[in-house]
Amino acid sequence: MNDSPKLTTKIIVAGGFGVGKTTFISAISEIPPVRTEAAITNASIGVDDLSKTPDKKSTTVAMDFGRISLPTDLVLYLFGTPGQQRFWFMWDDLARGALGAVVLVDPRRLEDCFPAIEYFEQQHPLPFVIAVNTFEADGDHYRYTERELREALAIQPDVPIVHTDARKREAVLETLVSLVKHAMAVEQRQNRQLVH
């Protein structure tokens, strides 16, 4: 048994309302995930756009939390942000000290991820990956090339784009590994710039 101390880091899972953040964390967490779900009521009519998620019955009102231990002695603590604008005031506390972020994207509603991208580019700069959640996509109707996604999302060339299925553990794990590798590459570039 390996009793060496493990390295821990914090990962943010962000994106628009109903994009699959809770599902993403639930699919990978090795502990029962902590959820702060509340029922969607008539009060959200006209506030939350349910047109693309008509079967959604609850929503995250504070955060989701999960944990995954990687074979490299790295433990990732996953924090899912609430998607609705009225809860964005919590994002600063959730993002503080994070290694990076996964921005989940619903290909039916690309515009819903713009606030998360802007947040991690400008307000609270963090390395992030775009994770296109394809489990709700209608065949090839919502399939975009990488170039089309980059142009539509106006992201930098070095920001990775991955396709994932928030319901599937292996797909979520691949997304998280992509983020960790990207965050490490960003840190190495920054360290080289400091030396020169």
Short mmCIF file of N, CA and C in Angstrom, two decimals:
data_model
loop_
_atom_site.label_atom_id
_atom_site.label_comp_id
_atom_site.label_asym_id
_atom_site.label_seq_id
_atom_site.Cartn_x
_atom_site.Cartn_y
_atom_site.Cartn_z
N MET A 1 0.84 -1.19 0.00
CA MET A 1 0.00 0.00 0.00
C MET A 1 0.88 1.24 0.00
N ASN A 2 0.52 2.21 -0.83
CA ASN A 2 1.30 3.44 -0.97
C ASN A 2 0.77 4.48 0.02
N ASP A 3 1.60 4.78 1.03
CA ASP A 3 1.18 5.76 2.04
C ASP A 3 1.78 7.13 1.79
N SER A 4 2.41 7.34 0.63
CA SER A 4 3.00 8.65 0.35
C SER A 4 1.90 9.69 0.22
N PRO A 5 2.23 10.92 0.61
CA PRO A 5 1.20 11.97 0.53
C PRO A 5 0.78 12.21 -0.92
N LYS A 6 -0.46 12.48 -1.11
CA LYS A 6 -0.99 12.74 -2.44
C LYS A 6 -1.02 14.25 -2.69
N LEU A 7 -0.82 14.61 -3.94
CA LEU A 7 -0.98 16.00 -4.35
C LEU A 7 -2.45 16.23 -4.63
N THR A 8 -2.96 17.36 -4.19
CA THR A 8 -4.37 17.67 -4.43
C THR A 8 -4.48 18.96 -5.22
N THR A 9 -5.49 19.04 -6.03
CA THR A 9 -5.75 20.27 -6.76
C THR A 9 -7.24 20.41 -7.02
N LYS A 10 -7.61 21.60 -7.33
CA LYS A 10 -9.02 21.96 -7.50
C LYS A 10 -9.29 22.22 -8.98
N ILE A 11 -10.38 21.66 -9.47
CA ILE A 11 -10.81 21.84 -10.85
C ILE A 11 -12.23 22.42 -10.83
N ILE A 12 -12.46 23.40 -11.68
CA ILE A 12 -13.79 23.99 -11.80
C ILE A 12 -14.48 23.41 -13.03
N VAL A 13 -15.75 23.07 -12.89
CA VAL A 13 -16.58 22.62 -14.01
C VAL A 13 -17.66 23.68 -14.20
N ALA A 14 -17.59 24.38 -15.32
CA ALA A 14 -18.48 25.52 -15.54
C ALA A 14 -19.20 25.37 -16.87
N GLY A 15 -20.13 26.25 -17.11
CA GLY A 15 -20.89 26.25 -18.36
C GLY A 15 -22.28 26.79 -18.12
N GLY A 16 -23.06 26.80 -19.15
CA GLY A 16 -24.40 27.36 -19.07
C GLY A 16 -25.37 26.48 -18.30
N PHE A 17 -26.57 26.99 -18.15
CA PHE A 17 -27.65 26.30 -17.46
C PHE A 17 -28.01 25.01 -18.19
N GLY A 18 -28.03 23.91 -17.44
CA GLY A 18 -28.49 22.64 -18.00
C GLY A 18 -27.55 21.98 -18.99
N VAL A 19 -26.25 22.32 -18.93
CA VAL A 19 -25.30 21.78 -19.92
C VAL A 19 -24.77 20.41 -19.52
N GLY A 20 -24.91 20.02 -18.24
CA GLY A 20 -24.47 18.70 -17.81
C GLY A 20 -23.38 18.71 -16.75
N LYS A 21 -23.20 19.82 -16.04
CA LYS A 21 -22.13 19.92 -15.05
C LYS A 21 -22.33 18.92 -13.90
N THR A 22 -23.53 18.83 -13.37
CA THR A 22 -23.82 17.89 -12.28
C THR A 22 -23.62 16.46 -12.75
N THR A 23 -24.08 16.16 -13.95
CA THR A 23 -23.92 14.82 -14.52
C THR A 23 -22.45 14.49 -14.70
N PHE A 24 -21.66 15.45 -15.18
CA PHE A 24 -20.22 15.29 -15.41
C PHE A 24 -19.52 14.90 -14.10
N ILE A 25 -19.78 15.64 -13.04
CA ILE A 25 -19.14 15.36 -11.75
C ILE A 25 -19.64 14.03 -11.18
N SER A 26 -20.91 13.76 -11.30
CA SER A 26 -21.47 12.50 -10.78
C SER A 26 -20.89 11.29 -11.49
N ALA A 27 -20.58 11.42 -12.77
CA ALA A 27 -20.07 10.29 -13.55
C ALA A 27 -18.68 9.86 -13.12
N ILE A 28 -17.90 10.76 -12.54
CA ILE A 28 -16.49 10.46 -12.25
C ILE A 28 -16.18 10.40 -10.76
N SER A 29 -16.98 10.99 -9.92
CA SER A 29 -16.63 11.12 -8.51
C SER A 29 -16.54 9.74 -7.84
N GLU A 30 -15.45 9.55 -7.08
CA GLU A 30 -15.27 8.30 -6.34
C GLU A 30 -15.97 8.34 -4.99
N ILE A 31 -16.50 9.48 -4.63
CA ILE A 31 -17.31 9.61 -3.42
C ILE A 31 -18.71 10.01 -3.86
N PRO A 32 -19.71 9.79 -3.03
CA PRO A 32 -21.04 10.30 -3.41
C PRO A 32 -20.95 11.81 -3.59
N PRO A 33 -21.27 12.31 -4.79
CA PRO A 33 -21.10 13.75 -5.02
C PRO A 33 -22.05 14.58 -4.15
N VAL A 34 -21.54 15.73 -3.76
CA VAL A 34 -22.37 16.69 -3.03
C VAL A 34 -23.09 17.54 -4.06
N ARG A 35 -24.39 17.62 -3.95
CA ARG A 35 -25.18 18.40 -4.90
C ARG A 35 -26.02 19.41 -4.13
N THR A 36 -26.18 20.57 -4.70
CA THR A 36 -27.07 21.57 -4.11
C THR A 36 -28.17 21.85 -5.13
N GLU A 37 -29.00 20.86 -5.32
CA GLU A 37 -30.06 20.94 -6.31
C GLU A 37 -31.35 21.46 -5.67
N ALA A 38 -32.06 22.26 -6.42
CA ALA A 38 -33.39 22.71 -6.00
C ALA A 38 -34.34 22.48 -7.17
N ALA A 39 -35.57 22.23 -6.83
CA ALA A 39 -36.58 21.98 -7.86
C ALA A 39 -36.79 23.23 -8.70
N ILE A 40 -37.00 23.02 -9.98
CA ILE A 40 -37.35 24.13 -10.86
C ILE A 40 -38.85 24.38 -10.68
N THR A 41 -39.18 25.61 -10.36
CA THR A 41 -40.58 25.96 -10.08
C THR A 41 -41.08 26.97 -11.11
N ASN A 42 -42.32 27.34 -10.96
CA ASN A 42 -42.90 28.34 -11.86
C ASN A 42 -42.20 29.68 -11.76
N ALA A 43 -41.50 29.92 -10.66
CA ALA A 43 -40.79 31.20 -10.50
C ALA A 43 -39.67 31.35 -11.52
N SER A 44 -39.20 30.24 -12.08
CA SER A 44 -38.11 30.34 -13.06
C SER A 44 -38.61 30.56 -14.48
N ILE A 45 -39.92 30.55 -14.67
CA ILE A 45 -40.48 30.80 -16.00
C ILE A 45 -40.12 32.21 -16.43
N GLY A 46 -39.55 32.32 -17.61
CA GLY A 46 -39.12 33.63 -18.11
C GLY A 46 -37.74 34.03 -17.62
N VAL A 47 -37.19 33.27 -16.65
CA VAL A 47 -35.85 33.56 -16.14
C VAL A 47 -34.86 32.54 -16.69
N ASP A 48 -35.20 31.26 -16.58
CA ASP A 48 -34.36 30.18 -17.08
C ASP A 48 -34.95 29.66 -18.39
N ASP A 49 -34.09 29.52 -19.40
CA ASP A 49 -34.53 29.02 -20.70
C ASP A 49 -34.56 27.49 -20.66
N LEU A 50 -35.75 26.93 -20.58
CA LEU A 50 -35.92 25.48 -20.54
C LEU A 50 -36.28 24.90 -21.90
N SER A 51 -36.24 25.71 -22.94
CA SER A 51 -36.68 25.24 -24.26
C SER A 51 -35.83 24.09 -24.78
N LYS A 52 -34.53 24.07 -24.46
CA LYS A 52 -33.65 22.99 -24.93
C LYS A 52 -33.52 21.87 -23.91
N THR A 53 -34.02 22.10 -22.69
CA THR A 53 -33.96 21.09 -21.64
C THR A 53 -35.33 20.95 -20.98
N PRO A 54 -36.37 20.60 -21.75
CA PRO A 54 -37.73 20.60 -21.21
C PRO A 54 -37.96 19.59 -20.09
N ASP A 55 -37.14 18.55 -19.99
CA ASP A 55 -37.32 17.53 -18.95
C ASP A 55 -36.56 17.84 -17.67
N LYS A 56 -35.86 18.96 -17.64
CA LYS A 56 -35.06 19.32 -16.46
C LYS A 56 -35.99 19.67 -15.31
N LYS A 57 -35.83 18.99 -14.19
CA LYS A 57 -36.72 19.19 -13.03
C LYS A 57 -36.03 19.88 -11.86
N SER A 58 -34.67 19.91 -11.87
CA SER A 58 -33.95 20.56 -10.78
C SER A 58 -32.73 21.27 -11.35
N THR A 59 -32.15 22.14 -10.53
CA THR A 59 -30.99 22.92 -10.96
C THR A 59 -30.06 23.16 -9.79
N THR A 60 -28.78 23.34 -10.08
CA THR A 60 -27.78 23.62 -9.05
C THR A 60 -27.93 25.07 -8.60
N VAL A 61 -28.00 25.26 -7.29
CA VAL A 61 -28.18 26.61 -6.76
C VAL A 61 -26.95 27.11 -5.98
N ALA A 62 -25.99 26.28 -5.75
CA ALA A 62 -24.75 26.73 -5.10
C ALA A 62 -23.56 26.11 -5.81
N MET A 63 -23.38 24.81 -5.68
CA MET A 63 -22.27 24.13 -6.34
C MET A 63 -22.49 22.63 -6.28
N ASP A 64 -21.71 21.93 -7.09
CA ASP A 64 -21.58 20.47 -6.99
C ASP A 64 -20.15 20.20 -6.57
N PHE A 65 -19.94 19.07 -5.90
CA PHE A 65 -18.59 18.72 -5.46
C PHE A 65 -18.37 17.22 -5.62
N GLY A 66 -17.20 16.86 -6.14
CA GLY A 66 -16.81 15.46 -6.25
C GLY A 66 -15.31 15.34 -6.15
N ARG A 67 -14.83 14.09 -6.11
CA ARG A 67 -13.39 13.86 -5.98
C ARG A 67 -13.01 12.65 -6.83
N ILE A 68 -11.84 12.74 -7.45
CA ILE A 68 -11.30 11.61 -8.21
C ILE A 68 -9.80 11.54 -7.96
N SER A 69 -9.31 10.34 -7.66
CA SER A 69 -7.87 10.11 -7.47
C SER A 69 -7.31 9.52 -8.75
N LEU A 70 -6.29 10.16 -9.29
CA LEU A 70 -5.64 9.66 -10.49
C LEU A 70 -4.50 8.73 -10.09
N PRO A 71 -4.12 7.80 -10.98
CA PRO A 71 -3.04 6.86 -10.65
C PRO A 71 -1.69 7.53 -10.39
N THR A 72 -1.55 8.77 -10.73
CA THR A 72 -0.29 9.50 -10.56
C THR A 72 -0.15 10.13 -9.18
N ASP A 73 -0.94 9.69 -8.21
CA ASP A 73 -0.97 10.27 -6.86
C ASP A 73 -1.49 11.70 -6.86
N LEU A 74 -2.28 12.05 -7.86
CA LEU A 74 -2.92 13.36 -7.92
C LEU A 74 -4.40 13.18 -7.63
N VAL A 75 -4.91 13.96 -6.69
CA VAL A 75 -6.33 13.92 -6.35
C VAL A 75 -6.96 15.22 -6.84
N LEU A 76 -8.00 15.09 -7.64
CA LEU A 76 -8.71 16.25 -8.17
C LEU A 76 -10.00 16.46 -7.38
N TYR A 77 -10.16 17.66 -6.86
CA TYR A 77 -11.42 18.05 -6.24
C TYR A 77 -12.19 18.84 -7.27
N LEU A 78 -13.37 18.38 -7.59
CA LEU A 78 -14.18 18.97 -8.66
C LEU A 78 -15.28 19.84 -8.07
N PHE A 79 -15.34 21.08 -8.53
CA PHE A 79 -16.37 22.01 -8.08
C PHE A 79 -17.17 22.47 -9.29
N GLY A 80 -18.45 22.16 -9.30
CA GLY A 80 -19.33 22.58 -10.39
C GLY A 80 -20.01 23.89 -10.05
N THR A 81 -19.94 24.83 -10.97
CA THR A 81 -20.55 26.14 -10.75
C THR A 81 -22.03 26.10 -11.12
N PRO A 82 -22.83 26.94 -10.51
CA PRO A 82 -24.22 27.08 -10.97
C PRO A 82 -24.23 27.80 -12.31
N GLY A 83 -25.16 27.42 -13.17
CA GLY A 83 -25.18 27.97 -14.52
C GLY A 83 -25.93 29.28 -14.68
N GLN A 84 -26.91 29.54 -13.82
CA GLN A 84 -27.73 30.73 -14.02
C GLN A 84 -27.00 32.00 -13.56
N GLN A 85 -27.25 33.07 -14.28
CA GLN A 85 -26.56 34.34 -14.02
C GLN A 85 -26.77 34.81 -12.59
N ARG A 86 -27.93 34.58 -12.02
CA ARG A 86 -28.20 35.09 -10.67
C ARG A 86 -27.31 34.45 -9.61
N PHE A 87 -26.63 33.34 -9.95
CA PHE A 87 -25.74 32.68 -9.00
C PHE A 87 -24.26 32.90 -9.31
N TRP A 88 -23.94 33.72 -10.30
CA TRP A 88 -22.55 33.91 -10.69
C TRP A 88 -21.69 34.57 -9.62
N PHE A 89 -22.32 35.22 -8.66
CA PHE A 89 -21.52 35.87 -7.61
C PHE A 89 -20.68 34.85 -6.84
N MET A 90 -21.02 33.56 -6.90
CA MET A 90 -20.28 32.52 -6.18
C MET A 90 -19.03 32.06 -6.93
N TRP A 91 -18.92 32.41 -8.19
CA TRP A 91 -17.84 31.87 -9.01
C TRP A 91 -16.46 32.25 -8.48
N ASP A 92 -16.27 33.47 -8.00
CA ASP A 92 -14.96 33.90 -7.52
C ASP A 92 -14.47 33.01 -6.38
N ASP A 93 -15.35 32.70 -5.43
CA ASP A 93 -14.96 31.84 -4.32
C ASP A 93 -14.65 30.43 -4.80
N LEU A 94 -15.45 29.92 -5.72
CA LEU A 94 -15.23 28.57 -6.22
C LEU A 94 -13.92 28.48 -7.02
N ALA A 95 -13.59 29.51 -7.79
CA ALA A 95 -12.41 29.47 -8.66
C ALA A 95 -11.10 29.76 -7.94
N ARG A 96 -11.18 30.36 -6.77
CA ARG A 96 -9.95 30.72 -6.05
C ARG A 96 -9.11 29.47 -5.77
N GLY A 97 -7.85 29.49 -6.21
CA GLY A 97 -6.93 28.39 -5.96
C GLY A 97 -7.05 27.22 -6.92
N ALA A 98 -7.87 27.35 -7.95
CA ALA A 98 -8.06 26.23 -8.89
C ALA A 98 -6.91 26.12 -9.87
N LEU A 99 -6.63 24.89 -10.28
CA LEU A 99 -5.61 24.62 -11.31
C LEU A 99 -6.12 25.03 -12.69
N GLY A 100 -7.40 24.80 -12.92
CA GLY A 100 -7.98 25.10 -14.22
C GLY A 100 -9.46 24.80 -14.23
N ALA A 101 -10.05 24.91 -15.42
CA ALA A 101 -11.50 24.74 -15.55
C ALA A 101 -11.86 23.96 -16.80
N VAL A 102 -12.94 23.23 -16.68
CA VAL A 102 -13.59 22.59 -17.82
C VAL A 102 -14.81 23.44 -18.13
N VAL A 103 -14.89 23.97 -19.34
CA VAL A 103 -16.08 24.70 -19.75
C VAL A 103 -16.91 23.74 -20.61
N LEU A 104 -18.01 23.25 -20.03
CA LEU A 104 -18.89 22.34 -20.75
C LEU A 104 -19.74 23.14 -21.72
N VAL A 105 -19.86 22.60 -22.93
CA VAL A 105 -20.59 23.29 -23.99
C VAL A 105 -21.66 22.36 -24.53
N ASP A 106 -22.88 22.87 -24.62
CA ASP A 106 -23.97 22.16 -25.29
C ASP A 106 -23.97 22.64 -26.74
N PRO A 107 -23.72 21.76 -27.71
CA PRO A 107 -23.61 22.22 -29.10
C PRO A 107 -24.91 22.82 -29.64
N ARG A 108 -26.03 22.61 -28.96
CA ARG A 108 -27.29 23.22 -29.38
C ARG A 108 -27.39 24.67 -28.95
N ARG A 109 -26.55 25.05 -27.97
CA ARG A 109 -26.64 26.39 -27.37
C ARG A 109 -25.24 26.92 -27.09
N LEU A 110 -24.46 27.12 -28.13
CA LEU A 110 -23.08 27.57 -27.95
C LEU A 110 -23.01 28.88 -27.16
N GLU A 111 -23.96 29.76 -27.39
CA GLU A 111 -23.92 31.08 -26.76
C GLU A 111 -23.99 31.01 -25.23
N ASP A 112 -24.52 29.91 -24.68
CA ASP A 112 -24.64 29.80 -23.23
C ASP A 112 -23.30 29.66 -22.52
N CYS A 113 -22.25 29.28 -23.27
CA CYS A 113 -20.94 29.12 -22.62
C CYS A 113 -20.10 30.40 -22.69
N PHE A 114 -20.55 31.42 -23.42
CA PHE A 114 -19.77 32.65 -23.56
C PHE A 114 -19.40 33.28 -22.22
N PRO A 115 -20.34 33.38 -21.25
CA PRO A 115 -19.95 33.99 -19.97
C PRO A 115 -18.85 33.22 -19.25
N ALA A 116 -18.86 31.88 -19.31
CA ALA A 116 -17.82 31.10 -18.65
C ALA A 116 -16.47 31.31 -19.33
N ILE A 117 -16.45 31.33 -20.65
CA ILE A 117 -15.20 31.57 -21.38
C ILE A 117 -14.65 32.95 -21.04
N GLU A 118 -15.51 33.95 -21.07
CA GLU A 118 -15.07 35.31 -20.73
C GLU A 118 -14.54 35.38 -19.31
N TYR A 119 -15.21 34.68 -18.39
CA TYR A 119 -14.78 34.70 -16.99
C TYR A 119 -13.37 34.15 -16.85
N PHE A 120 -13.09 33.00 -17.47
CA PHE A 120 -11.77 32.38 -17.32
C PHE A 120 -10.70 33.03 -18.19
N GLU A 121 -11.10 33.81 -19.18
CA GLU A 121 -10.12 34.55 -19.97
C GLU A 121 -9.78 35.91 -19.35
N GLN A 122 -10.78 36.57 -18.75
CA GLN A 122 -10.58 37.95 -18.36
C GLN A 122 -10.75 38.22 -16.87
N GLN A 123 -11.83 37.77 -16.27
CA GLN A 123 -12.11 38.12 -14.88
C GLN A 123 -11.29 37.32 -13.89
N HIS A 124 -11.15 36.04 -14.13
CA HIS A 124 -10.38 35.16 -13.24
C HIS A 124 -9.57 34.22 -14.11
N PRO A 125 -8.49 34.73 -14.72
CA PRO A 125 -7.74 33.94 -15.70
C PRO A 125 -7.27 32.59 -15.15
N LEU A 126 -7.69 31.55 -15.83
CA LEU A 126 -7.31 30.18 -15.51
C LEU A 126 -7.16 29.41 -16.81
N PRO A 127 -6.25 28.43 -16.86
CA PRO A 127 -6.25 27.55 -18.03
C PRO A 127 -7.58 26.80 -18.09
N PHE A 128 -8.13 26.66 -19.27
CA PHE A 128 -9.38 25.92 -19.39
C PHE A 128 -9.41 25.15 -20.70
N VAL A 129 -10.26 24.12 -20.71
CA VAL A 129 -10.52 23.38 -21.94
C VAL A 129 -12.00 23.52 -22.25
N ILE A 130 -12.31 23.48 -23.53
CA ILE A 130 -13.70 23.44 -23.98
C ILE A 130 -14.07 21.97 -24.13
N ALA A 131 -15.10 21.53 -23.43
CA ALA A 131 -15.57 20.15 -23.50
C ALA A 131 -16.96 20.16 -24.12
N VAL A 132 -17.05 19.75 -25.37
CA VAL A 132 -18.34 19.73 -26.07
C VAL A 132 -19.07 18.48 -25.64
N ASN A 133 -20.16 18.70 -24.91
CA ASN A 133 -20.95 17.60 -24.37
C ASN A 133 -21.91 17.11 -25.45
N THR A 134 -21.59 15.98 -26.05
CA THR A 134 -22.32 15.54 -27.23
C THR A 134 -23.47 14.58 -26.93
N PHE A 135 -23.72 14.28 -25.65
CA PHE A 135 -24.74 13.26 -25.38
C PHE A 135 -26.14 13.70 -25.75
N GLU A 136 -26.40 14.99 -25.82
CA GLU A 136 -27.73 15.46 -26.20
C GLU A 136 -27.83 15.82 -27.67
N ALA A 137 -26.70 15.77 -28.38
CA ALA A 137 -26.70 16.21 -29.78
C ALA A 137 -27.60 15.31 -30.62
N ASP A 138 -28.30 15.92 -31.54
CA ASP A 138 -29.23 15.22 -32.42
C ASP A 138 -28.49 14.77 -33.67
N GLY A 139 -27.93 13.54 -33.61
CA GLY A 139 -27.19 13.03 -34.76
C GLY A 139 -26.03 13.96 -35.09
N ASP A 140 -25.87 14.27 -36.36
CA ASP A 140 -24.80 15.16 -36.79
C ASP A 140 -25.26 16.60 -36.90
N HIS A 141 -26.52 16.85 -36.55
CA HIS A 141 -27.08 18.20 -36.71
C HIS A 141 -26.29 19.24 -35.92
N TYR A 142 -25.78 18.86 -34.76
CA TYR A 142 -25.05 19.80 -33.92
C TYR A 142 -23.55 19.53 -33.89
N ARG A 143 -23.05 18.84 -34.89
CA ARG A 143 -21.61 18.57 -34.99
C ARG A 143 -20.93 19.73 -35.69
N TYR A 144 -19.87 20.22 -35.09
CA TYR A 144 -19.10 21.30 -35.67
C TYR A 144 -17.65 20.85 -35.79
N THR A 145 -16.95 21.38 -36.78
CA THR A 145 -15.52 21.12 -36.86
C THR A 145 -14.84 21.94 -35.77
N GLU A 146 -13.59 21.58 -35.50
CA GLU A 146 -12.84 22.34 -34.50
C GLU A 146 -12.71 23.79 -34.92
N ARG A 147 -12.47 24.01 -36.20
CA ARG A 147 -12.33 25.38 -36.69
C ARG A 147 -13.63 26.18 -36.49
N GLU A 148 -14.77 25.54 -36.80
CA GLU A 148 -16.06 26.22 -36.61
C GLU A 148 -16.27 26.57 -35.14
N LEU A 149 -15.92 25.63 -34.24
CA LEU A 149 -16.07 25.90 -32.81
C LEU A 149 -15.16 27.03 -32.36
N ARG A 150 -13.90 27.02 -32.80
CA ARG A 150 -12.97 28.09 -32.42
C ARG A 150 -13.47 29.45 -32.86
N GLU A 151 -13.98 29.51 -34.08
CA GLU A 151 -14.50 30.78 -34.59
C GLU A 151 -15.75 31.20 -33.83
N ALA A 152 -16.66 30.27 -33.61
CA ALA A 152 -17.92 30.61 -32.92
C ALA A 152 -17.67 31.03 -31.48
N LEU A 153 -16.71 30.38 -30.81
CA LEU A 153 -16.45 30.67 -29.40
C LEU A 153 -15.38 31.74 -29.20
N ALA A 154 -14.69 32.12 -30.30
CA ALA A 154 -13.64 33.14 -30.26
C ALA A 154 -12.60 32.81 -29.20
N ILE A 155 -12.10 31.57 -29.22
CA ILE A 155 -11.09 31.16 -28.24
C ILE A 155 -9.71 31.13 -28.89
N GLN A 156 -8.71 31.22 -28.04
CA GLN A 156 -7.31 31.23 -28.49
C GLN A 156 -6.94 29.87 -29.09
N PRO A 157 -5.96 29.85 -30.00
CA PRO A 157 -5.56 28.60 -30.65
C PRO A 157 -5.02 27.54 -29.68
N ASP A 158 -4.49 27.97 -28.53
CA ASP A 158 -3.91 26.99 -27.60
C ASP A 158 -4.93 26.39 -26.63
N VAL A 159 -6.18 26.84 -26.66
CA VAL A 159 -7.21 26.29 -25.78
C VAL A 159 -7.69 24.97 -26.39
N PRO A 160 -7.50 23.85 -25.66
CA PRO A 160 -7.93 22.56 -26.21
C PRO A 160 -9.45 22.46 -26.32
N ILE A 161 -9.90 21.79 -27.38
CA ILE A 161 -11.31 21.45 -27.54
C ILE A 161 -11.39 19.93 -27.54
N VAL A 162 -12.20 19.39 -26.63
CA VAL A 162 -12.40 17.94 -26.56
C VAL A 162 -13.89 17.66 -26.66
N HIS A 163 -14.21 16.47 -27.12
CA HIS A 163 -15.60 16.02 -27.14
C HIS A 163 -15.77 15.04 -25.99
N THR A 164 -16.86 15.17 -25.28
CA THR A 164 -17.08 14.33 -24.10
C THR A 164 -18.54 13.91 -24.04
N ASP A 165 -18.81 12.97 -23.18
CA ASP A 165 -20.17 12.57 -22.85
C ASP A 165 -20.24 12.62 -21.33
N ALA A 166 -20.93 13.60 -20.79
CA ALA A 166 -20.93 13.84 -19.35
C ALA A 166 -21.48 12.67 -18.55
N ARG A 167 -22.11 11.72 -19.20
CA ARG A 167 -22.66 10.55 -18.49
C ARG A 167 -21.64 9.44 -18.33
N LYS A 168 -20.55 9.49 -19.11
CA LYS A 168 -19.63 8.35 -19.19
C LYS A 168 -18.31 8.65 -18.48
N ARG A 169 -17.99 7.80 -17.51
CA ARG A 169 -16.80 7.99 -16.69
C ARG A 169 -15.53 8.14 -17.52
N GLU A 170 -15.32 7.26 -18.50
CA GLU A 170 -14.09 7.31 -19.28
C GLU A 170 -13.98 8.63 -20.06
N ALA A 171 -15.07 9.09 -20.63
CA ALA A 171 -15.05 10.35 -21.38
C ALA A 171 -14.74 11.52 -20.45
N VAL A 172 -15.32 11.50 -19.26
CA VAL A 172 -15.06 12.56 -18.28
C VAL A 172 -13.60 12.51 -17.83
N LEU A 173 -13.08 11.30 -17.58
CA LEU A 173 -11.69 11.16 -17.18
C LEU A 173 -10.75 11.71 -18.25
N GLU A 174 -11.01 11.39 -19.51
CA GLU A 174 -10.18 11.91 -20.60
C GLU A 174 -10.21 13.43 -20.64
N THR A 175 -11.37 14.00 -20.39
CA THR A 175 -11.50 15.47 -20.36
C THR A 175 -10.65 16.06 -19.24
N LEU A 176 -10.71 15.46 -18.06
CA LEU A 176 -9.95 15.97 -16.92
C LEU A 176 -8.44 15.83 -17.15
N VAL A 177 -8.02 14.72 -17.74
CA VAL A 177 -6.60 14.54 -18.05
C VAL A 177 -6.14 15.60 -19.06
N SER A 178 -6.99 15.89 -20.06
CA SER A 178 -6.66 16.95 -21.03
C SER A 178 -6.48 18.29 -20.34
N LEU A 179 -7.34 18.58 -19.38
CA LEU A 179 -7.22 19.84 -18.65
C LEU A 179 -5.93 19.89 -17.84
N VAL A 180 -5.62 18.82 -17.11
CA VAL A 180 -4.41 18.81 -16.28
C VAL A 180 -3.17 19.00 -17.17
N LYS A 181 -3.11 18.30 -18.29
CA LYS A 181 -1.97 18.45 -19.21
C LYS A 181 -1.88 19.88 -19.75
N HIS A 182 -3.02 20.46 -20.10
CA HIS A 182 -3.04 21.83 -20.61
C HIS A 182 -2.57 22.81 -19.53
N ALA A 183 -3.07 22.65 -18.31
CA ALA A 183 -2.69 23.56 -17.22
C ALA A 183 -1.19 23.45 -16.94
N MET A 184 -0.64 22.24 -17.00
CA MET A 184 0.80 22.06 -16.77
C MET A 184 1.61 22.72 -17.90
N ALA A 185 1.14 22.61 -19.13
CA ALA A 185 1.83 23.25 -20.26
C ALA A 185 1.80 24.76 -20.13
N VAL A 186 0.66 25.32 -19.72
CA VAL A 186 0.54 26.77 -19.51
C VAL A 186 1.51 27.23 -18.44
N GLU A 187 1.59 26.47 -17.34
CA GLU A 187 2.50 26.84 -16.25
C GLU A 187 3.95 26.79 -16.71
N GLN A 188 4.31 25.78 -17.49
CA GLN A 188 5.69 25.69 -17.99
C GLN A 188 6.02 26.88 -18.90
N ARG A 189 5.08 27.27 -19.76
CA ARG A 189 5.31 28.44 -20.62
C ARG A 189 5.51 29.70 -19.78
N GLN A 190 4.69 29.87 -18.77
CA GLN A 190 4.79 31.05 -17.91
C GLN A 190 6.12 31.06 -17.16
N ASN A 191 6.56 29.89 -16.69
CA ASN A 191 7.85 29.81 -15.98
C ASN A 191 9.00 30.14 -16.90
N ARG A 192 8.95 29.68 -18.16
CA ARG A 192 10.01 30.01 -19.12
C ARG A 192 10.06 31.50 -19.40
N GLN A 193 8.88 32.13 -19.46
CA GLN A 193 8.85 33.58 -19.71
C GLN A 193 9.43 34.34 -18.53
N LEU A 194 9.22 33.85 -17.31
CA LEU A 194 9.79 34.52 -16.13
C LEU A 194 11.30 34.41 -16.10
N VAL A 195 11.83 33.29 -16.58
CA VAL A 195 13.28 33.09 -16.59
C VAL A 195 13.93 34.02 -17.61
N HIS A 196 13.27 34.23 -18.74
CA HIS A 196 13.86 35.05 -19.81
C HIS A 196 13.53 36.48 -19.60
#
